[in-house]
Short mmCIF file of C-alpha atoms and ligand atoms in Angstrom, two decimals:
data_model
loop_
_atom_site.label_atom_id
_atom_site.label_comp_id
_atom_site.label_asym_id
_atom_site.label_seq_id
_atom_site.Cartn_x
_atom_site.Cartn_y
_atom_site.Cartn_z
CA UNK A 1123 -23.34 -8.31 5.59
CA UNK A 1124 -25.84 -8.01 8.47
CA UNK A 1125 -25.14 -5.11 11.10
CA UNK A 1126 -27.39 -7.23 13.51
CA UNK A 1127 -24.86 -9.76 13.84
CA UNK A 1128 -25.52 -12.61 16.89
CA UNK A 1129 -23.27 -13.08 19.80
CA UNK A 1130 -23.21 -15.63 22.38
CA UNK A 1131 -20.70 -17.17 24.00
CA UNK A 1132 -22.17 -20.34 23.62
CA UNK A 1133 -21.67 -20.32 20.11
CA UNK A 1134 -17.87 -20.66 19.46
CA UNK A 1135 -16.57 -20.16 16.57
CA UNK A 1136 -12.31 -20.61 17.19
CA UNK A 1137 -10.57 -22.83 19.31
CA UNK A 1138 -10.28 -19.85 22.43
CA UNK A 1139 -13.82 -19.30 23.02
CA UNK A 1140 -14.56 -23.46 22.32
CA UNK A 1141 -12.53 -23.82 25.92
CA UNK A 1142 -14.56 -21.05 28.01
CA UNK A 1143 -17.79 -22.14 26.68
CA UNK A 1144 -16.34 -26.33 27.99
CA UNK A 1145 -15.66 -24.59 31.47
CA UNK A 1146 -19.27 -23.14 31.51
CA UNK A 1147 -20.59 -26.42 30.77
CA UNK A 1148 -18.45 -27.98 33.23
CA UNK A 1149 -19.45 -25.40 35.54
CA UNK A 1150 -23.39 -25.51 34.87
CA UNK A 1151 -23.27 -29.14 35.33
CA UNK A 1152 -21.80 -30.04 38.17
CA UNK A 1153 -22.71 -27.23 40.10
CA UNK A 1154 -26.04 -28.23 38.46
CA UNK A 1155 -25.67 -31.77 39.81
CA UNK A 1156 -24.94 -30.23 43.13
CA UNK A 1157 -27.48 -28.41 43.94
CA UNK A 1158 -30.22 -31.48 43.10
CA UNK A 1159 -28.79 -33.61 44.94
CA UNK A 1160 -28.45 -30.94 48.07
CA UNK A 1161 -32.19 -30.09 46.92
CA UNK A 1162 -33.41 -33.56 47.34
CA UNK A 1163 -31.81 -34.47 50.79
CA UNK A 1164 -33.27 -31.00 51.84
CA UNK A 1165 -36.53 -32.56 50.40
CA UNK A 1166 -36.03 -35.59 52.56
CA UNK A 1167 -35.46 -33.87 55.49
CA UNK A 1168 -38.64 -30.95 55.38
CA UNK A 1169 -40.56 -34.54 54.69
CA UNK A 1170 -39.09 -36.30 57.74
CA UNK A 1171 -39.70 -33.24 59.65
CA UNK A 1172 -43.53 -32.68 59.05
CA UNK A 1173 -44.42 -36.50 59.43
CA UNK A 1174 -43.69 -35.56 62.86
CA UNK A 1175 -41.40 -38.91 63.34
CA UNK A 1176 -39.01 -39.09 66.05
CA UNK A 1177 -35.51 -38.07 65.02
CA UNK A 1178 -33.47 -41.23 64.35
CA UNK A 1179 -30.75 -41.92 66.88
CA UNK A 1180 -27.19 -41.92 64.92
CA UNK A 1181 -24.49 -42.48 66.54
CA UNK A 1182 -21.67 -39.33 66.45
CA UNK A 1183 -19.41 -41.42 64.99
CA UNK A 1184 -21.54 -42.21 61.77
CA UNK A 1185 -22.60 -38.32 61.95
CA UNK A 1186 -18.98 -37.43 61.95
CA UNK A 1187 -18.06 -39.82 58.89
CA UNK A 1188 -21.06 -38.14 56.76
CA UNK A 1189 -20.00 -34.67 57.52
CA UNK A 1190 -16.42 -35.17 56.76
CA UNK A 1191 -17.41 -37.35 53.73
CA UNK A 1192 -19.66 -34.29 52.19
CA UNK A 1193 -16.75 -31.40 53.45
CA UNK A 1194 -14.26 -33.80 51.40
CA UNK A 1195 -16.70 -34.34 48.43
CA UNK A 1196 -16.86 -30.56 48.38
CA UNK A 1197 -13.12 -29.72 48.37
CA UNK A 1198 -12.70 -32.46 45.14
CA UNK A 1199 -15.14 -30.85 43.43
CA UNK A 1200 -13.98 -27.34 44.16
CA UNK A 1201 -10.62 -28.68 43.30
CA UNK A 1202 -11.80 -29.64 40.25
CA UNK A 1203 -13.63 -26.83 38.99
CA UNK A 1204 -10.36 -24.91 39.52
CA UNK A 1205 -8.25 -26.99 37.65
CA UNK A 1206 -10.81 -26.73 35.05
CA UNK A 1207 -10.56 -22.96 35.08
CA UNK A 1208 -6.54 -23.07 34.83
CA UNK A 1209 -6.54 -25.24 31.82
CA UNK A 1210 -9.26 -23.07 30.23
CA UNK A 1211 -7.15 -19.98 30.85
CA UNK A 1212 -4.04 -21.50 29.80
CA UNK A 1213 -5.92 -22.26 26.16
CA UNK A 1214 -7.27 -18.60 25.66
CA UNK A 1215 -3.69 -17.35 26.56
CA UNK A 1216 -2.33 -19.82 24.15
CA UNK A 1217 -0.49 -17.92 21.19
CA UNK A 1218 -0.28 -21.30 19.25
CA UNK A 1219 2.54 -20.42 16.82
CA UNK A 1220 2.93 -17.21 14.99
CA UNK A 1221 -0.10 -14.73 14.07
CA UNK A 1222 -0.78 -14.39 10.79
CA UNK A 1223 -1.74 -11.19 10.94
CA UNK A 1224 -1.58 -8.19 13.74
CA UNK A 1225 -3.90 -5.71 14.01
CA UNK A 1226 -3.80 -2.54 17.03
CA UNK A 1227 -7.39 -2.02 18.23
CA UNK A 1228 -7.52 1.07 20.15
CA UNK A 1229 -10.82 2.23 22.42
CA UNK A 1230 -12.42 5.22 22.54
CA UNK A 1231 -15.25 7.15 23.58
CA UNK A 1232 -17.27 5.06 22.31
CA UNK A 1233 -15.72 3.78 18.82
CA UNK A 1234 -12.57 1.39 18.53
CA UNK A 1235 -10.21 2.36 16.11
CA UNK A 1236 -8.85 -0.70 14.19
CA UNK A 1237 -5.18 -0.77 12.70
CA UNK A 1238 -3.79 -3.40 10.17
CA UNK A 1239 -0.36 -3.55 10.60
CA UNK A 1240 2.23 -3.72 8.00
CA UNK A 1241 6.01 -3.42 7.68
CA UNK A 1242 5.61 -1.08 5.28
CA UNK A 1243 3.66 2.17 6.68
CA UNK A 1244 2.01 2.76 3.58
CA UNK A 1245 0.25 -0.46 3.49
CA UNK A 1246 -1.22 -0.15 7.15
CA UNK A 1247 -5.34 0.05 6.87
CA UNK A 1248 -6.87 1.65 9.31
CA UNK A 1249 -10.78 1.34 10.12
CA UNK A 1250 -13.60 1.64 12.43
CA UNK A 1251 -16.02 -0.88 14.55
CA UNK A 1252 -15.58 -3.62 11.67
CA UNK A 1253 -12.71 -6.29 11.90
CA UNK A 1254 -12.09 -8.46 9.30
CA UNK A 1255 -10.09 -11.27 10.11
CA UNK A 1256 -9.11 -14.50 7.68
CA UNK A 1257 -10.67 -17.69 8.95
CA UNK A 1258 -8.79 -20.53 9.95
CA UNK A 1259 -5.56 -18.69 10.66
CA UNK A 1260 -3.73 -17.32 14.37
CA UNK A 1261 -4.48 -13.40 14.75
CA UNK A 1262 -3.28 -11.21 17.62
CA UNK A 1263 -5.04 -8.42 18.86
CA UNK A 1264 -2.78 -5.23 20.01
CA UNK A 1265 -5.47 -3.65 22.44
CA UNK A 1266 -4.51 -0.20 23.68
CA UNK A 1267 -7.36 3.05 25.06
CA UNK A 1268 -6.82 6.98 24.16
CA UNK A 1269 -9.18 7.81 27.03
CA UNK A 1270 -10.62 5.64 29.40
CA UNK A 1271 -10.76 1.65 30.39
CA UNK A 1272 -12.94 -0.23 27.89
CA UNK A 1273 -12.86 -3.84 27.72
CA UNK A 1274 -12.69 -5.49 23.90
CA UNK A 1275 -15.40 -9.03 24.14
CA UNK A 1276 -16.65 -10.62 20.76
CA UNK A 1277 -17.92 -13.56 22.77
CA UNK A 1278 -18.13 -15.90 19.81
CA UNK A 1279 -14.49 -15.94 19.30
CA UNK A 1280 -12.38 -15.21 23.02
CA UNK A 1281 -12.81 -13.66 26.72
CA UNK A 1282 -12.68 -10.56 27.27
CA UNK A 1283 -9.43 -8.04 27.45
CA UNK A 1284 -9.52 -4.27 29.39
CA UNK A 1285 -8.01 -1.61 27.12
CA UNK A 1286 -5.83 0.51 29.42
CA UNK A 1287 -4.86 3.73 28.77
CA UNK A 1288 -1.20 3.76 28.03
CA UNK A 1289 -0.51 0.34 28.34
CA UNK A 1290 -0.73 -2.34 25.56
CA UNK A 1291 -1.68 -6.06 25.83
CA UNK A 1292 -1.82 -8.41 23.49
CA UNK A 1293 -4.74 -11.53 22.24
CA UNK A 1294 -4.88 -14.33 20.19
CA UNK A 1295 -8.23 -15.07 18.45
CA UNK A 1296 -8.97 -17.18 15.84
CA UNK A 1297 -12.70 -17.67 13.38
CA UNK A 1298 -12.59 -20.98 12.02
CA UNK A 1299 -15.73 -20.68 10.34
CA UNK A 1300 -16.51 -17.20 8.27
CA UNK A 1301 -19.41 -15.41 9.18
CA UNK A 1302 -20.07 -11.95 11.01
CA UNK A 1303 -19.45 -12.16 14.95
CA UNK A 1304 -20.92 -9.18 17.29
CA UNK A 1305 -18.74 -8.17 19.87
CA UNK A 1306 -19.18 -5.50 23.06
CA UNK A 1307 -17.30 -3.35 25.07
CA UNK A 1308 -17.49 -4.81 28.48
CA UNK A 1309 -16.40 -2.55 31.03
CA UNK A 1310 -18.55 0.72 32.05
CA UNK A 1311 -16.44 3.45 29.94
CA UNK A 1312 -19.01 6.38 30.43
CA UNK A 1313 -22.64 7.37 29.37
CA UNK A 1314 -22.81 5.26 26.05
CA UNK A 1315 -21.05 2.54 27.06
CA UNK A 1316 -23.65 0.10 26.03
CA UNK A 1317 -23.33 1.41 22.22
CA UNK A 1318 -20.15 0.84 21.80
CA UNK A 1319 -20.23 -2.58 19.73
CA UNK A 1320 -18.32 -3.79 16.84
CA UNK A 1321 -18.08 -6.67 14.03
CA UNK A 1322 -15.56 -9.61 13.47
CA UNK A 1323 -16.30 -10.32 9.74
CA UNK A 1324 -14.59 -13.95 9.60
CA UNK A 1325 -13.80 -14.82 6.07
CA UNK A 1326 -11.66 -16.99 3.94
CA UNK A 1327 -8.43 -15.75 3.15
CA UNK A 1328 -8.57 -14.44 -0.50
CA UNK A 1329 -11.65 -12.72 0.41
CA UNK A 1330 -10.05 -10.88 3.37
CA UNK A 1331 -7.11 -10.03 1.58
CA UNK A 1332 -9.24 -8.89 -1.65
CA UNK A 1333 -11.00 -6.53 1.17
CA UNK A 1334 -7.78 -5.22 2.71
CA UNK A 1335 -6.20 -4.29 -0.57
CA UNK A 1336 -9.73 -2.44 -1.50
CA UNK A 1337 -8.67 -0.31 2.10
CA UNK A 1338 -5.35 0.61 1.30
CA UNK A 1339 -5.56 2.35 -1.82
CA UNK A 1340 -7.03 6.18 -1.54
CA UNK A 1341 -10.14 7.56 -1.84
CA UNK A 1342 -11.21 8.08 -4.99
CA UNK A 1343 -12.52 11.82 -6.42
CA UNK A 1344 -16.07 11.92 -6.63
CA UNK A 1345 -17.00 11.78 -10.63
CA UNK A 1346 -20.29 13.43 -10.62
CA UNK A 1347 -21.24 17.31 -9.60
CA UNK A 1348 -23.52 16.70 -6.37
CA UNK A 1349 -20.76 14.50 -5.03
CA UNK A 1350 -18.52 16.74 -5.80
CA UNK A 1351 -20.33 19.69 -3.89
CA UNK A 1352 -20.36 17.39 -0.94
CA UNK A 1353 -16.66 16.68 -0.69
CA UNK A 1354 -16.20 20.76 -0.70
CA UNK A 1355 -18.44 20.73 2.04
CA UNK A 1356 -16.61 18.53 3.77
CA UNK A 1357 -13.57 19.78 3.49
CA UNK A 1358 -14.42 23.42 4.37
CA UNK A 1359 -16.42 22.44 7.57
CA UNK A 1360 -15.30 20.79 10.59
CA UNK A 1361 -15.38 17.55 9.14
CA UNK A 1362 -12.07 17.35 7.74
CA UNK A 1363 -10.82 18.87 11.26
CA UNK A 1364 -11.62 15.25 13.07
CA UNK A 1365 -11.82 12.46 10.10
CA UNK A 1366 -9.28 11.32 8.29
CA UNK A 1367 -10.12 10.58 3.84
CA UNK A 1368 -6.94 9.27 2.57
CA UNK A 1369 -6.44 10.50 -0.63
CA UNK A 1370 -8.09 14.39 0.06
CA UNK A 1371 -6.77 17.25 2.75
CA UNK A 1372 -8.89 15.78 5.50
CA UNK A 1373 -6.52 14.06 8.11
CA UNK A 1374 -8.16 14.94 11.45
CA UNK A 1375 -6.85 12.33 13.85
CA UNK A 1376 -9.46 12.23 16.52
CA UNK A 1377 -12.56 10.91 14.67
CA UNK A 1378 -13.14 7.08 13.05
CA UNK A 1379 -11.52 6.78 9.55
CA UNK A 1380 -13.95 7.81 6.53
CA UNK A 1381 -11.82 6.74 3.39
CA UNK A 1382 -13.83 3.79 2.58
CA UNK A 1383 -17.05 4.49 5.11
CA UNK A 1384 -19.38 3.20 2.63
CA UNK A 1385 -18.12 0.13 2.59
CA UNK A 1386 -19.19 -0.57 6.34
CA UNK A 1387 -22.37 -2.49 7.58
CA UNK A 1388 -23.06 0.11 10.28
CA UNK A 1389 -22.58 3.81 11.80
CA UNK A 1390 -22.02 5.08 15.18
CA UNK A 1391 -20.52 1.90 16.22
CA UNK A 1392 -23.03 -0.46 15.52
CA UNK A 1393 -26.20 1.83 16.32
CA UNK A 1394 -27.21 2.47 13.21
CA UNK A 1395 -27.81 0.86 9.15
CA UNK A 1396 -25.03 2.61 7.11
CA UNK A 1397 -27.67 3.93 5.14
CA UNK A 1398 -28.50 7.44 3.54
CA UNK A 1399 -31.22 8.77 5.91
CA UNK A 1400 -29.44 7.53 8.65
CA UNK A 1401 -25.70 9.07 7.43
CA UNK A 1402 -28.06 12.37 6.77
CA UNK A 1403 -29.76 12.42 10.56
CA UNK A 1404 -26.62 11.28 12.12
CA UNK A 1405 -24.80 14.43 10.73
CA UNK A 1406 -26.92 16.77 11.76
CA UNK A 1407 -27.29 15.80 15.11
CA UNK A 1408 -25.50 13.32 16.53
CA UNK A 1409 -26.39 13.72 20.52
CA UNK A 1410 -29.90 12.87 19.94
CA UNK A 1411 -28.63 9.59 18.69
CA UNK A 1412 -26.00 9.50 21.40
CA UNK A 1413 -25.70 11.87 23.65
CA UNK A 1414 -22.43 12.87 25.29
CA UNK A 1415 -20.09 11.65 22.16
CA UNK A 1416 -17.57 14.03 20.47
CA UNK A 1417 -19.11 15.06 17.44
CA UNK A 1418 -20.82 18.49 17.46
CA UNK A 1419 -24.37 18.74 15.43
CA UNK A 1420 -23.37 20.33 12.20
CA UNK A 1421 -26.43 22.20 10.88
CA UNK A 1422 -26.22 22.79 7.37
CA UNK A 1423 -28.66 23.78 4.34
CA UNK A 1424 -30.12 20.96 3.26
CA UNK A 1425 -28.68 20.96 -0.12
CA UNK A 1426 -25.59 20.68 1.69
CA UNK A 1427 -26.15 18.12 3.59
CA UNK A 1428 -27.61 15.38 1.31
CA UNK A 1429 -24.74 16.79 -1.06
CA UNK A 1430 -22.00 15.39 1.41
CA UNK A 1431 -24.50 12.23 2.11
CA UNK A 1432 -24.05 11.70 -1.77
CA UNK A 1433 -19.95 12.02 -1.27
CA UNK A 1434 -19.65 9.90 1.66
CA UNK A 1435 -21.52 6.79 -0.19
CA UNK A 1436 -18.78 7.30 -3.13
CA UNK A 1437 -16.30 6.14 -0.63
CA UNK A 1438 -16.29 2.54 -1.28
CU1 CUA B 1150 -16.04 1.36 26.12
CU2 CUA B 1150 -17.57 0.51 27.70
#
């Protein structure tokens, strides 16, 4: 699984984002068309004009009946663009039948908190930055913000939808081929707006649900002694204060989920390789990777700090 997953919106993947990226073709050619063919009689006339030959007499009738004809080609196009534009919006706010699954994505500054839901509250997951969907089946997408607005866009798959704070909304997406989507926020939510990214990890159905039954069960105790070390550290520093582990004492509620953090591509929202050096650096100082987020530095002895390194890659 890549953490420098491709996005474009001219690359659909599910039958939402196949009708916006129609309407840009639409759009790109006929406006396209339009402005050749406005081009070229522009052409004409710059040509006429520097030949130096006497303006043709036409009569104000025949000038009239041009005019109108191009102010009437104009609105029929315009028309049509719009209609164009309705029918594409009516498909990405199509809920086409019953989700099969509903997951709450919440914003934050800058991290979106992901929620499976489940009728039983012990089966909920809950995760960070990486969605995993199912391919080939309806999801909707309970969007929701704890702070500010942030806007939820994985281009490959729908348009884009603000979070507000306090208010819900609700999106259908759906992958039909598996493979792992970038997506953005998309609406200017504060100083690192721009790294606030996530994943859409499309895959078939028995792999997604093997992967959601990993996240629901607990955290499991660390079996050897430096891992061990680590998951006192982290329990009797401010870690535990902010991240939840399911399965240990730490339940902080303002931080991303860490109960199965190794099993993620990337850190920080998609800024960095889940990888030891980079867990160990981003730790220690997190403003220098980006400045202005919640989490404090944490300076520790070093022993310390690669110890918890060594417990947070136990959590698979
Ligand atoms: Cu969140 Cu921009």
């Amino acid at each position: 699984m890549s953490a420098r997953a491709f996005h474009s919106v001219l690359d659909p993947i599910g039958p939402h984002a196949s009708a916006i990226a129609q309407l840009w073709w639409v759009m790109l050619w006929t406006t396209g068309i339009v402005f050749v063919v406005t081009m070229v009689f522009f052409g004409i006339a710059i040509a006429r004009g520097r030949q130096g030959r006497p303006r043709a007499e036409h009569s104000p009738r025949a000038v009239t009946t041009v005019v109108s004809s191009a102010v009437a080609l104009t609105v029929v196009i315009l028309f049509g663009l719009l209609v164009a534009s309705i029918w594409t919006n009516r498909v990405t706010a199509s809920t086409g039948g019953a989700p099969a699954i509903a997951i709450e994505v919440i914003g934050h500054q800058w991290w979106w908190e992901v929620e499976y839901e489940d009728q039983e509250p012990s089966r909920r997951v809950i995760v960070a930055n990486e969605i995993h969907v199912p391919t080939g089946r309806r999801v909707v997408l309970k969007v929701t913000s704890r702070d500010v607005i942030h806007s939820f866009w994985a281009p490959n798959l729908q348009g884009k939808r603000d979070l507000v704070p306090g208010y819900t909304t609700a999106i259908w997406m759906q992958a039909d081929k598996p493979g792992v989507f970038r997506g953005q926020c998309a609406e200017f939510c504060g100083r690192q707006h721009a790294h606030m990214a996530f994943t859409v990890v499309a895959e078939p159905e028995d792999a997604f649900e093997r992967w959601r039954e990993a996240e629901r069960q607990p955290a499991r105790d660390p079996q050897d002694a430096v891992a061990q070390r680590g998951r006192d550290v982290f329990m009797t520093t401010k870690c535990a204060g902010c991240h939840t582990i399911r399965g240990t004492a730490a339940a902080g509620q303002v931080a991303p989920d860490l109960t199965h953090l190794a099993r993620r591509a990337a850190l920080a929202s998609g800024i960095l390789p889940n990888s030891a050096s980079h867990l160990a650096e981003w730790i220690a100082n997190p403003q220098a990777f980006k400045p202005g987020n919640q989490m404090p530095p944490n300076p520790m002895a070093s022993e310390d700090l690669s110890a918890l390194v060594a417990y947070l890659q136990t959590l698979q």
